[in-house]
Coordinates of C-alpha atoms and ligand atoms in Angstrom, one line a residue:
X214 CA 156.7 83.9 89.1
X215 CA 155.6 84.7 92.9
X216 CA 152.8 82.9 92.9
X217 CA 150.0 80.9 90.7
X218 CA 147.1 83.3 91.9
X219 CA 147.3 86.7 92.8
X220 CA 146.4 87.5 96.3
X221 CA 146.7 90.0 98.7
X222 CA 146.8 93.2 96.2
X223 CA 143.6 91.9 94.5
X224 CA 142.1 91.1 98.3
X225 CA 142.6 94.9 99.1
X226 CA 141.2 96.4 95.6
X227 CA 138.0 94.2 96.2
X228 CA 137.6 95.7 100.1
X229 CA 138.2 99.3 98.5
X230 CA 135.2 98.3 96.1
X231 CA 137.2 98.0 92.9
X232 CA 135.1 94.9 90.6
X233 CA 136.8 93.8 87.9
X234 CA 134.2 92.6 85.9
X235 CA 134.7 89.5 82.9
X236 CA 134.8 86.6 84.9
X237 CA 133.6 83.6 83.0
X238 CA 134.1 85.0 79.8
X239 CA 135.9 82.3 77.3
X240 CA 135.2 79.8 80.2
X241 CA 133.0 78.2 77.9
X242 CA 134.4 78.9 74.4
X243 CA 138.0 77.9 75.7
X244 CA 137.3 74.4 74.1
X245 CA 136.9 75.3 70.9
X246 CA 138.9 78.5 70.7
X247 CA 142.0 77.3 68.8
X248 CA 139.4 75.9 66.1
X249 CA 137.8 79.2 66.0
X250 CA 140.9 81.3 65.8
X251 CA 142.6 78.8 63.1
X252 CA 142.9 81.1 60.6
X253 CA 144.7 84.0 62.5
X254 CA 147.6 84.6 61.4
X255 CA 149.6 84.7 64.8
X256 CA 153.1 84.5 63.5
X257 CA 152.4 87.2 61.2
X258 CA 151.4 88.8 64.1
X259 CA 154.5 87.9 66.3
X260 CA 157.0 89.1 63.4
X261 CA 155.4 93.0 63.3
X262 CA 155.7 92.5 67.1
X263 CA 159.5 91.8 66.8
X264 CA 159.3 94.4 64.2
X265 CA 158.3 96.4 66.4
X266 CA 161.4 95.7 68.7
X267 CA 163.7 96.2 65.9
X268 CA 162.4 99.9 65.2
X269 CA 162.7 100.7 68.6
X270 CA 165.7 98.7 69.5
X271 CA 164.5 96.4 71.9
X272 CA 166.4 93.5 73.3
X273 CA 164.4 90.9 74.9
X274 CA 165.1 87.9 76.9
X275 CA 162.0 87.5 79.6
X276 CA 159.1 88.2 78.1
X277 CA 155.7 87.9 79.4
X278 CA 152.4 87.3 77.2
X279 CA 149.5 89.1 79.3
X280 CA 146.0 87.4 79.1
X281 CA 147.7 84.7 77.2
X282 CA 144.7 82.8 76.4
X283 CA 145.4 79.3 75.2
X284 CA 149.2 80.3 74.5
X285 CA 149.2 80.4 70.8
X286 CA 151.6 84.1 71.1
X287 CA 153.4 83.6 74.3
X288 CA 154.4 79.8 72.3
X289 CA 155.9 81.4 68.9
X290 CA 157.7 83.6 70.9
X291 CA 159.2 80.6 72.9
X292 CA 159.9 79.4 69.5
X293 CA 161.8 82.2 68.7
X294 CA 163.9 81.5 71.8
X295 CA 162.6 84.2 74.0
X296 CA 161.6 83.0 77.8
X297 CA 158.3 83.5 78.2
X298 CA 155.4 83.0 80.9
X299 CA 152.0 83.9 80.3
X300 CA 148.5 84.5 82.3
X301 CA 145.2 84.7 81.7
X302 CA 142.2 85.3 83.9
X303 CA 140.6 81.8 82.7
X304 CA 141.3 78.9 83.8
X305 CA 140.2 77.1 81.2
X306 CA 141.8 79.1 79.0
X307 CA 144.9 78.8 80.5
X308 CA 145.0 74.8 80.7
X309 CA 145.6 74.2 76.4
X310 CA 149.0 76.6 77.1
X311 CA 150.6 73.3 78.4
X312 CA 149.8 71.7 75.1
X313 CA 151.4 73.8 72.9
X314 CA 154.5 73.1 71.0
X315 CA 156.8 74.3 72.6
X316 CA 154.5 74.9 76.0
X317 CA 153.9 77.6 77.4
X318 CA 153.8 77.9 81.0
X319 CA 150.9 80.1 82.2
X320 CA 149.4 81.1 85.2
X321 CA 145.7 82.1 86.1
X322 CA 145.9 85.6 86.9
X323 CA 144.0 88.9 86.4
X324 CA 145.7 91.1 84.8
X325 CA 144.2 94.3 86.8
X326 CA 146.2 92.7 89.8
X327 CA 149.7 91.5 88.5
X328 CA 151.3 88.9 91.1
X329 CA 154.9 88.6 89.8
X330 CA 158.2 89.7 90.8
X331 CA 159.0 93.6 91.0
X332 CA 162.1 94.3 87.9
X333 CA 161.8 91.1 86.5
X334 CA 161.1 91.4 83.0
X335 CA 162.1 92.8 79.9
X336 CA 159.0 93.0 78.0
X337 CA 155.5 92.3 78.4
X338 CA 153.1 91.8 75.3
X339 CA 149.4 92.0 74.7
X340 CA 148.0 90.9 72.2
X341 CA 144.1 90.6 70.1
X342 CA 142.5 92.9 71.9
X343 CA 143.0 91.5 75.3
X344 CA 143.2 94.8 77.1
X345 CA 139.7 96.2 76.0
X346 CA 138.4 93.4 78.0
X347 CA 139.2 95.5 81.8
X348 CA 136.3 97.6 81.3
X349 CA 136.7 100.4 84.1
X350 CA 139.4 102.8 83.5
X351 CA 140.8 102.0 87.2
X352 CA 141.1 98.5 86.3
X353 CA 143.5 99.1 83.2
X354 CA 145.3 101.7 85.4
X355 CA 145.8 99.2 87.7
X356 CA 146.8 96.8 85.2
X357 CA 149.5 99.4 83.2
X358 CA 150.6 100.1 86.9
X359 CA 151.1 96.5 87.6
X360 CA 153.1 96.1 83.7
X361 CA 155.3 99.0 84.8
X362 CA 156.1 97.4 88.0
X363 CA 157.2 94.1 87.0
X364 CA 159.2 95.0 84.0
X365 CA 163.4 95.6 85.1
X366 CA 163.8 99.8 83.9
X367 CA 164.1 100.1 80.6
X368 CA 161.6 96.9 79.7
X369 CA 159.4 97.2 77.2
X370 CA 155.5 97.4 77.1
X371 CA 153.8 96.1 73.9
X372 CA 150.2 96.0 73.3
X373 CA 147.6 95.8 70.8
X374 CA 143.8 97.5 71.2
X375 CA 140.6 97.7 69.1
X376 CA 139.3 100.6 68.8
X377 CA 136.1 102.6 69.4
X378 CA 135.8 102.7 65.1
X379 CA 136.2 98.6 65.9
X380 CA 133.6 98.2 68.5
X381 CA 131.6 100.9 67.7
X382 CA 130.8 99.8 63.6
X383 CA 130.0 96.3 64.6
X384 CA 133.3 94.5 64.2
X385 CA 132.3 91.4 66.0
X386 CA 128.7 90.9 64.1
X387 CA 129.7 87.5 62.4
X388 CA 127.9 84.6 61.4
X389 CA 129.0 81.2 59.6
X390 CA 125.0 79.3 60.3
X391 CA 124.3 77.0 57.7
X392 CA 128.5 77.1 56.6
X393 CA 128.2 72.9 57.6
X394 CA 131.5 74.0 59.9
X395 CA 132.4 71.5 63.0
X396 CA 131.9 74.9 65.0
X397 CA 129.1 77.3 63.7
X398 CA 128.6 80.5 65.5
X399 CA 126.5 83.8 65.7
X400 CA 127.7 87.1 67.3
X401 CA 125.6 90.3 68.0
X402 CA 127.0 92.9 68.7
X403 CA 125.6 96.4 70.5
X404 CA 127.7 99.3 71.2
X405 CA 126.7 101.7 73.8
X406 CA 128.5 105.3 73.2
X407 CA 127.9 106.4 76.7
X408 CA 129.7 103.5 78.7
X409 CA 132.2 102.9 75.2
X410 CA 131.2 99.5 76.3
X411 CA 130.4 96.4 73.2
X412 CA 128.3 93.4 74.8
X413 CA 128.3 90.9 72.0
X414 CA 126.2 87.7 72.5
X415 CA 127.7 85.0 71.0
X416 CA 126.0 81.2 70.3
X417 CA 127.8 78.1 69.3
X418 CA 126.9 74.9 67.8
X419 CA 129.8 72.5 67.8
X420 CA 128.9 69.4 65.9
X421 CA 132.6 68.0 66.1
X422 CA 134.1 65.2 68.6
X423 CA 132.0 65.1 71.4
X424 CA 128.9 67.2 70.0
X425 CA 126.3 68.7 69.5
X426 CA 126.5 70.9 71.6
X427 CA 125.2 74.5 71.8
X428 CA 126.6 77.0 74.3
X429 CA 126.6 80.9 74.8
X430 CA 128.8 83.8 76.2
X431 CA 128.5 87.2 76.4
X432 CA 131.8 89.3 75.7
X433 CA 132.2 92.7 77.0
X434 CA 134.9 95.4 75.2
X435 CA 135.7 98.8 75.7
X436 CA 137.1 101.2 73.7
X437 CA 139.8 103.6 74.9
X438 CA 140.9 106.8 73.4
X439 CA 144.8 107.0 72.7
X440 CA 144.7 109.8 74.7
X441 CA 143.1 108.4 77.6
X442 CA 145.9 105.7 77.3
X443 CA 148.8 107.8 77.3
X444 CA 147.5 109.6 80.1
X445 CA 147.1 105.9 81.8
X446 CA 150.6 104.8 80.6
X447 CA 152.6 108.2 82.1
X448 CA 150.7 107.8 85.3
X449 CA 152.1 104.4 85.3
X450 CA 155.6 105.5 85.1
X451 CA 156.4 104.6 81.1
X452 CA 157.6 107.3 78.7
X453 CA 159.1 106.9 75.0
X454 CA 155.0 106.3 73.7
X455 CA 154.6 105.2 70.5
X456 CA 151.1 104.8 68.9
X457 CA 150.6 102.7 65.3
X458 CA 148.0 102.2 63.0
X459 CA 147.7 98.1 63.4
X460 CA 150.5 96.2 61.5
X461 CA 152.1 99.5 60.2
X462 CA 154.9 101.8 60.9
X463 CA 152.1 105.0 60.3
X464 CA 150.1 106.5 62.5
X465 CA 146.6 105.8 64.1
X466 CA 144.0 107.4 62.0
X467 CA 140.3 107.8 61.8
X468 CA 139.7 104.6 59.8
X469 CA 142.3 102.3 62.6
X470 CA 140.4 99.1 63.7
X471 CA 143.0 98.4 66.0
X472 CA 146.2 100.1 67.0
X473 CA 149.3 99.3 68.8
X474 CA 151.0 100.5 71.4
X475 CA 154.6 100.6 72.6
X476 CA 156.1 101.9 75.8
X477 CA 159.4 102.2 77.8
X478 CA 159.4 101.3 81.7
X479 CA 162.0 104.1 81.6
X480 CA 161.9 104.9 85.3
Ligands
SAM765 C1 140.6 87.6 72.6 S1 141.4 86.7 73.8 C2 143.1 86.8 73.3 C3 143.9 85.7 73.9 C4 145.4 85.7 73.4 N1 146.1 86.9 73.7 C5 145.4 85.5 71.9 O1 146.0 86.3 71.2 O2 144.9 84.5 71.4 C6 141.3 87.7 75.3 C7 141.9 87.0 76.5 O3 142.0 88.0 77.6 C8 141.7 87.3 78.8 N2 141.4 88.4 79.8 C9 140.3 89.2 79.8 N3 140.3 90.0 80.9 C10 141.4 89.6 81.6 C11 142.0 90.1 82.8 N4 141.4 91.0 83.5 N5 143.1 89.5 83.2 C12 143.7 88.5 82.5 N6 143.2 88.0 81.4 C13 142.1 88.6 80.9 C14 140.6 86.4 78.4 O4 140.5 85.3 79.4 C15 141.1 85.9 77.1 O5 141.9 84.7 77.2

């Protein structure tokens, strides 16, 4: 990796205007986000990604998980003997990669503005919805044309996205008050169809070590059409698309939640 924080590209984008909105987000819930994400089934998750490699012949050896979070996918891929870095635009999400077994070693980095070495991967993953959090169209352009550049030609880009079915039919409205849970939490969603933009307010009670303690975020998502991605991703330089209906080999259709994508830097 260049550098821990991404600089001068991100310096120039800010005096040409560009905002990359988000900041902050999971700064508070970083504490408490393995707890809250206990029962998702990451390795599951990690094997249809390596099926994924499989169907399209992928061979991996540096591997990069984008917005990494607290490391939970960019660590079971270390497990599987791939060498992988991650980043993620929080800090304090960013500090619990070190923890995990093995650790992952992870940089604080915004993934609109990509400060690693030109050619020097050979796939970069995404996963849980990470990318709908760059909510202006220049900003994921930015980010796919930051992918294409650090992967070697021929590296792979793999990524998962909710979509607008997801965010618009209130996917994140959940609620386990009154459950008697160490963390309790309510979400509220509201979709605007106009921006494609979710805001979901989200409160916390943690009554576990340390609490009580109540805290709030507010999450922003937006939803992308696949077309308005592939148009991103061949801008970008990447060709051999591929589009799937979440956790399948079929195709997106009208009732996907989430799909995947994969793509070939095949400059
Ligand atoms: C839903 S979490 C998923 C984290 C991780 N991929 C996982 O599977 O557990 C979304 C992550 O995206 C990160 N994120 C959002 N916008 C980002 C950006 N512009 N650059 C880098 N990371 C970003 C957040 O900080 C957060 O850790």
């Amino acid at each position: 990796m260049r550098q821990a924080r991404s600089k001068g590209k991100c310096e120039s984008q800010r005096e040409e205007g560009y905002t990359r909105p988000g900041a902050g987000e999971f700064d508070a819930v970083a504490e408490h986000y393995d707890y809250l994400m206990r029962t998702v089934p990451y390795q599951r998750w990690v094997e249809y990604v390596e099926a994924l490699m499989a169907r399209h012949n992928i061979k991996a050896d540096r591997v990069l998980d984008l917005c990494c979070g607290t490391g939970r996918v960019g660590s079971e891929l270390a497990r599987r003997g791939y060498r992988v870095v991650g980043v993620d635009l929080s800090e304090q999400m960013v500090r619990h990669c070190a923890l995990r077994d093995p650790p992952l070693p992870a940089a604080v980095m915004d993934a609109c503005c990509l400060g690693l070495k030109d050619d020097c991967l050979d796939l970069v993953v995404s996963l849980y919805d990470s990318l709908n959090y760059i909510l202006d169209p220049a900003g994921l352009q930015a980010c796919f044309d930051g992918v294409a550049r650090c992967l070697k030609p021929g590296g792979w880009f793999i990524f998962d996205m909710n979509t607008t079915l997801a965010l618009a039919s209130g996917l994140f409205a959940h609620s386990n008050r009154g459950s008697g849970e160490d963390l309790e939490y309510e979400w509220r969603p509201s979709y605007n169809p106009v921006t494609k933009i979710c805001k979901v307010d989200m409160v916390f009670f943690w009554r576990g070590a340390g609490g009580p303690k109540k805290y709030t975020e507010v999450h922003y998502q937006r939803a992308y059409k696949i077309g308005e991605l592939r148009r991103m991703l061949l801008r970008a330089g990447f060709g051999h698309l591929r589009f799937y209906h979440a956790y399948s080999f079929g195709k997106p259709n009208p009732w996907s939640d989430r799909i995947f994508a994969v793509a070939s830097a095949s400059r």
